[in-house]
Amino acid sequence: MASTITTTTNGATAANHAAAANVSGRDHVVIFPFMAKGHTLPLLHFATALTAHHKTLRVTVLTTPANRAFAAGRLPPSVSLVELPFPSLLPPLPAGVESTDALPCPSLYPTFLRTTALLREPFAEYLASLPSPPLAVVSDFFLGFTRAAAADAGVRRVVFHGMSCFSMAVCKALIVNNPPDAAAGGGDTPFRVPGMPEHVGITVDEVPDALVKFADAEDPVTRFLVDDVGFSDVLSWGVLVNSFAALDESYVAPLESFYQVPGSRAWLVGPLFLAAAGDTSELEEEEQEHDPDGCLAWLDDAQPGSVVYVSFGTQAHISDAQLDEITHGLVQSGHRFLWAVRSDTWTPPADVGPNNGRIVRGWVPQRRVLAHEAVGGFVSHCGWNSVMESLAAGKPMLAWPMIAEQHLNARHVANILGAGVRIDTKPGGMAAAGEVVGRAEVEEKVRELMDAGGEAGREMRARAAWARREAMSAVSEGGASRVALRELVDELQRTYGESVTSSLTKGKCS
């Protein structure tokens, strides 16, 4: 079946592209994000960082028609966009649904995953259309087909997970070594994770739900991970990590041990949104996003450290009953709050007058909000992008994990780094049917988060401030992440043209 591939330029001039046509594949990097906002944004930042710090590189981001506007608005003119036609799998996936946040219901997620696997043909056609093989393909682990398709074209694949070294290493260790049974060991009893440093212990309740279901051969997401992702991840040339060495270096070796191509490395080049900035000392200039609801102006009228910012991301569904309890808890805490709510149908309870708070349903410029001096803490679902943004702003977190690896991120932030407190939930959290955290617990935890005068509050803020300094240092000239980005490009260029197939046959799974 023939595909229609559309190349766009995101504002680059004809002269730019005439020059680009003369650049060899050795200077061309292709980036292919998964169609979920939390997975796409870091790779858009990575594309921007590449062009900012490696001027001779030509960078192309692959997208689909419905996702083009989102990508184009977040990339510089120096990055090219190529549209691959999004496959049709009807029914039941509605036409035009090309990202996870557009799914009309969570039950369609497995169907969406299967549909994205059909992008292999247009992806292979795109690679075949290039005058010479690119330097590398950087693609999301969900797009497992890209590894074999790239290898067929003689191209190395660098895989991206959107997770920390800590969470990735724990997840891979738990796939190889089944976690204890909750009924036998108790959900609150920490256990050692094989291969991880001695200080790492997690509870059964923190094991990601997808890993709990991994033994279920009939689970559709498990089937996708086994059949469509399979060994494509660990057979990648390297792994790109949106983190920095000071935070994650203890877990690099455990993570790298799972990659089976000789010399595979984990490249820590984050925080990527800072790496993409021209001047990391000017965060507001780095993020020129609009503020339609006037959040920043509202914060300008608040005292320093007096506002708690609340956001639970875009993926997990939160019941109206839970939203009600959060509202009561926030109001009862006595602290001003700015809350980004995803639901368009929920109405705050009539008996609560949140005069000291503001609920926003539209776009919130989260990085600029977190950087504002009025914000004293962040109530978060602990998605890794939000963790990076909070730590880079030096703000402690109330970790309220829900799905995926967020329980592991919560342990990393609160229990190991010491930059936050936690609300304990079962795997699935607020996404799990029937589980509601009451207003009293919400009030108690918000007060704990915002208590800057107590010993625990001072320690949290000191650890968050340390993380901010280390994050800024990592992406500055000579910093660990800036050096890793340069070494990644240098190593790819030094070994350009080496046989992809021969390097794979030397791996442990040959």
PDB file of C-alpha atoms in Angstrom, residues 220-350:
ATOM      1  CA  PRO A 220      -4.042  -6.249  25.347  1.00  0.00           C
ATOM      2  CA  VAL A 221      -1.347  -3.810  26.495  1.00  0.00           C
ATOM      3  CA  THR A 222       0.857  -6.714  27.595  1.00  0.00           C
ATOM      4  CA  ARG A 223       0.348  -8.367  24.223  1.00  0.00           C
ATOM      5  CA  PHE A 224       1.422  -5.148  22.483  1.00  0.00           C
ATOM      6  CA  LEU A 225       4.520  -4.782  24.661  1.00  0.00           C
ATOM      7  CA  VAL A 226       5.511  -8.392  23.979  1.00  0.00           C
ATOM      8  CA  ASP A 227       4.590  -8.627  20.295  1.00  0.00           C
ATOM      9  CA  ASP A 228       5.276  -5.108  19.000  1.00  0.00           C
ATOM     10  CA  VAL A 229       7.927  -3.766  21.354  1.00  0.00           C
ATOM     11  CA  GLY A 230       9.592  -7.008  22.418  1.00  0.00           C
ATOM     12  CA  PHE A 231      13.377  -6.866  22.131  1.00  0.00           C
ATOM     13  CA  SER A 232      13.384  -3.667  20.062  1.00  0.00           C
ATOM     14  CA  ASP A 233      14.144  -1.602  23.148  1.00  0.00           C
ATOM     15  CA  VAL A 234      17.113  -3.562  24.514  1.00  0.00           C
ATOM     16  CA  LEU A 235      18.551  -4.053  21.007  1.00  0.00           C
ATOM     17  CA  SER A 236      18.793  -0.299  20.507  1.00  0.00           C
ATOM     18  CA  TRP A 237      22.195   1.332  20.051  1.00  0.00           C
ATOM     19  CA  GLY A 238      21.626   3.526  23.107  1.00  0.00           C
ATOM     20  CA  VAL A 239      18.967   5.070  25.321  1.00  0.00           C
ATOM     21  CA  LEU A 240      18.224   8.792  25.611  1.00  0.00           C
ATOM     22  CA  VAL A 241      17.254   9.896  29.128  1.00  0.00           C
ATOM     23  CA  ASN A 242      15.527  13.125  30.135  1.00  0.00           C
ATOM     24  CA  SER A 243      17.415  13.440  33.420  1.00  0.00           C
ATOM     25  CA  PHE A 244      20.761  14.620  34.775  1.00  0.00           C
ATOM     26  CA  ALA A 245      23.668  12.838  36.383  1.00  0.00           C
ATOM     27  CA  ALA A 246      23.443  14.345  39.868  1.00  0.00           C
ATOM     28  CA  LEU A 247      19.925  12.981  40.221  1.00  0.00           C
ATOM     29  CA  ASP A 248      20.167   9.679  38.337  1.00  0.00           C
ATOM     30  CA  GLU A 249      23.801   8.565  38.053  1.00  0.00           C
ATOM     31  CA  SER A 250      23.446   5.828  40.696  1.00  0.00           C
ATOM     32  CA  TYR A 251      21.016   4.011  38.388  1.00  0.00           C
ATOM     33  CA  VAL A 252      22.851   4.333  35.064  1.00  0.00           C
ATOM     34  CA  ALA A 253      24.802   1.072  35.335  1.00  0.00           C
ATOM     35  CA  PRO A 254      21.748  -1.002  36.363  1.00  0.00           C
ATOM     36  CA  LEU A 255      19.837   0.425  33.390  1.00  0.00           C
ATOM     37  CA  GLU A 256      22.646  -0.095  30.893  1.00  0.00           C
ATOM     38  CA  SER A 257      22.989  -3.732  31.959  1.00  0.00           C
ATOM     39  CA  PHE A 258      19.724  -4.540  30.155  1.00  0.00           C
ATOM     40  CA  TYR A 259      20.884  -3.209  26.753  1.00  0.00           C
ATOM     41  CA  GLN A 260      22.364  -5.944  24.608  1.00  0.00           C
ATOM     42  CA  VAL A 261      24.272  -4.198  21.832  1.00  0.00           C
ATOM     43  CA  PRO A 262      27.940  -3.996  22.889  1.00  0.00           C
ATOM     44  CA  GLY A 263      28.809  -0.524  24.135  1.00  0.00           C
ATOM     45  CA  SER A 264      25.196   0.605  24.595  1.00  0.00           C
ATOM     46  CA  ARG A 265      24.984   3.644  26.829  1.00  0.00           C
ATOM     47  CA  ALA A 266      22.362   5.659  28.636  1.00  0.00           C
ATOM     48  CA  TRP A 267      22.802   9.283  27.582  1.00  0.00           C
ATOM     49  CA  LEU A 268      21.560  11.668  30.303  1.00  0.00           C
ATOM     50  CA  VAL A 269      20.978  14.965  28.497  1.00  0.00           C
ATOM     51  CA  GLY A 270      18.257  16.629  30.571  1.00  0.00           C
ATOM     52  CA  PRO A 271      16.327  18.397  31.771  1.00  0.00           C
ATOM     53  CA  LEU A 272      15.565  18.648  28.067  1.00  0.00           C
ATOM     54  CA  PHE A 273      13.396  21.759  28.324  1.00  0.00           C
ATOM     55  CA  LEU A 274      16.386  23.535  29.876  1.00  0.00           C
ATOM     56  CA  ALA A 275      18.830  22.010  27.388  1.00  0.00           C
ATOM     57  CA  ALA A 276      16.700  23.503  24.617  1.00  0.00           C
ATOM     58  CA  ALA A 277      16.949  27.009  26.089  1.00  0.00           C
ATOM     59  CA  GLY A 278      19.467  29.486  24.813  1.00  0.00           C
ATOM     60  CA  ASP A 279      20.066  30.933  28.267  1.00  0.00           C
ATOM     61  CA  THR A 280      19.113  28.758  31.207  1.00  0.00           C
ATOM     62  CA  SER A 281      19.308  31.706  33.585  1.00  0.00           C
ATOM     63  CA  GLU A 282      16.270  33.279  31.937  1.00  0.00           C
ATOM     64  CA  LEU A 283      13.510  30.716  32.302  1.00  0.00           C
ATOM     65  CA  GLU A 284      10.722  33.080  31.267  1.00  0.00           C
ATOM     66  CA  GLU A 285      12.454  33.911  27.995  1.00  0.00           C
ATOM     67  CA  GLU A 286      12.940  30.195  27.357  1.00  0.00           C
ATOM     68  CA  GLU A 287       9.206  29.487  27.536  1.00  0.00           C
ATOM     69  CA  GLN A 288       7.137  31.907  25.491  1.00  0.00           C
ATOM     70  CA  GLU A 289       3.810  30.205  26.034  1.00  0.00           C
ATOM     71  CA  HIS A 290       0.609  32.161  26.312  1.00  0.00           C
ATOM     72  CA  ASP A 291      -1.325  32.617  29.537  1.00  0.00           C
ATOM     73  CA  PRO A 292      -4.984  33.018  28.497  1.00  0.00           C
ATOM     74  CA  ASP A 293      -6.374  32.836  32.043  1.00  0.00           C
ATOM     75  CA  GLY A 294      -3.963  35.317  33.563  1.00  0.00           C
ATOM     76  CA  CYS A 295      -2.397  32.832  35.988  1.00  0.00           C
ATOM     77  CA  LEU A 296       0.869  34.729  36.216  1.00  0.00           C
ATOM     78  CA  ALA A 297      -0.833  38.054  36.897  1.00  0.00           C
ATOM     79  CA  TRP A 298      -2.888  36.364  39.631  1.00  0.00           C
ATOM     80  CA  LEU A 299       0.302  34.998  41.178  1.00  0.00           C
ATOM     81  CA  ASP A 300       1.873  38.458  41.074  1.00  0.00           C
ATOM     82  CA  ASP A 301      -0.601  39.544  43.774  1.00  0.00           C
ATOM     83  CA  ALA A 302       0.340  36.711  46.141  1.00  0.00           C
ATOM     84  CA  GLN A 303       3.040  36.631  48.817  1.00  0.00           C
ATOM     85  CA  PRO A 304       6.224  34.649  48.075  1.00  0.00           C
ATOM     86  CA  GLY A 305       5.819  30.937  48.799  1.00  0.00           C
ATOM     87  CA  SER A 306       2.129  31.274  49.707  1.00  0.00           C
ATOM     88  CA  VAL A 307       0.468  29.466  46.782  1.00  0.00           C
ATOM     89  CA  VAL A 308       0.215  25.738  46.179  1.00  0.00           C
ATOM     90  CA  TYR A 309       0.034  24.802  42.504  1.00  0.00           C
ATOM     91  CA  VAL A 310      -2.043  21.715  41.647  1.00  0.00           C
ATOM     92  CA  SER A 311      -2.037  19.726  38.401  1.00  0.00           C
ATOM     93  CA  PHE A 312      -2.565  16.030  37.681  1.00  0.00           C
ATOM     94  CA  GLY A 313      -1.576  15.929  34.021  1.00  0.00           C
ATOM     95  CA  THR A 314      -3.701  14.988  31.038  1.00  0.00           C
ATOM     96  CA  GLN A 315      -3.879  11.189  31.046  1.00  0.00           C
ATOM     97  CA  ALA A 316      -5.543   9.842  34.201  1.00  0.00           C
ATOM     98  CA  HIS A 317      -9.269  10.261  34.747  1.00  0.00           C
ATOM     99  CA  ILE A 318     -10.252  11.732  38.122  1.00  0.00           C
ATOM    100  CA  SER A 319     -13.777  11.130  39.402  1.00  0.00           C
ATOM    101  CA  ASP A 320     -16.064  14.011  40.347  1.00  0.00           C
ATOM    102  CA  ALA A 321     -16.156  12.662  43.911  1.00  0.00           C
ATOM    103  CA  GLN A 322     -12.357  12.909  44.130  1.00  0.00           C
ATOM    104  CA  LEU A 323     -12.344  16.392  42.635  1.00  0.00           C
ATOM    105  CA  ASP A 324     -14.857  17.422  45.310  1.00  0.00           C
ATOM    106  CA  GLU A 325     -12.629  16.057  48.081  1.00  0.00           C
ATOM    107  CA  ILE A 326      -9.587  17.818  46.666  1.00  0.00           C
ATOM    108  CA  THR A 327     -11.501  21.095  46.626  1.00  0.00           C
ATOM    109  CA  HIS A 328     -12.561  20.734  50.269  1.00  0.00           C
ATOM    110  CA  GLY A 329      -9.048  19.728  51.307  1.00  0.00           C
ATOM    111  CA  LEU A 330      -7.401  22.649  49.527  1.00  0.00           C
ATOM    112  CA  VAL A 331      -9.813  25.161  51.022  1.00  0.00           C
ATOM    113  CA  GLN A 332      -9.509  23.671  54.517  1.00  0.00           C
ATOM    114  CA  SER A 333      -5.710  23.837  54.305  1.00  0.00           C
ATOM    115  CA  GLY A 334      -5.925  27.613  54.444  1.00  0.00           C
ATOM    116  CA  HIS A 335      -3.421  28.070  51.629  1.00  0.00           C
ATOM    117  CA  ARG A 336      -4.040  29.898  48.389  1.00  0.00           C
ATOM    118  CA  PHE A 337      -4.053  27.552  45.434  1.00  0.00           C
ATOM    119  CA  LEU A 338      -3.900  27.577  41.653  1.00  0.00           C
ATOM    120  CA  TRP A 339      -5.414  24.394  40.250  1.00  0.00           C
ATOM    121  CA  ALA A 340      -5.329  23.248  36.614  1.00  0.00           C
ATOM    122  CA  VAL A 341      -8.375  20.995  36.168  1.00  0.00           C
ATOM    123  CA  ARG A 342      -8.751  18.842  33.066  1.00  0.00           C
ATOM    124  CA  SER A 343     -12.473  18.037  33.384  1.00  0.00           C
ATOM    125  CA  ASP A 344     -14.849  20.228  31.388  1.00  0.00           C
ATOM    126  CA  THR A 345     -17.970  18.841  33.082  1.00  0.00           C
ATOM    127  CA  TRP A 346     -17.164  18.877  36.819  1.00  0.00           C
ATOM    128  CA  THR A 347     -18.604  21.708  38.920  1.00  0.00           C
ATOM    129  CA  PRO A 348     -16.996  22.617  42.265  1.00  0.00           C
ATOM    130  CA  PRO A 349     -19.210  21.710  45.242  1.00  0.00           C
ATOM    131  CA  ALA A 350     -21.765  24.395  46.026  1.00  0.00           C
TER     132      ALA A 350
END
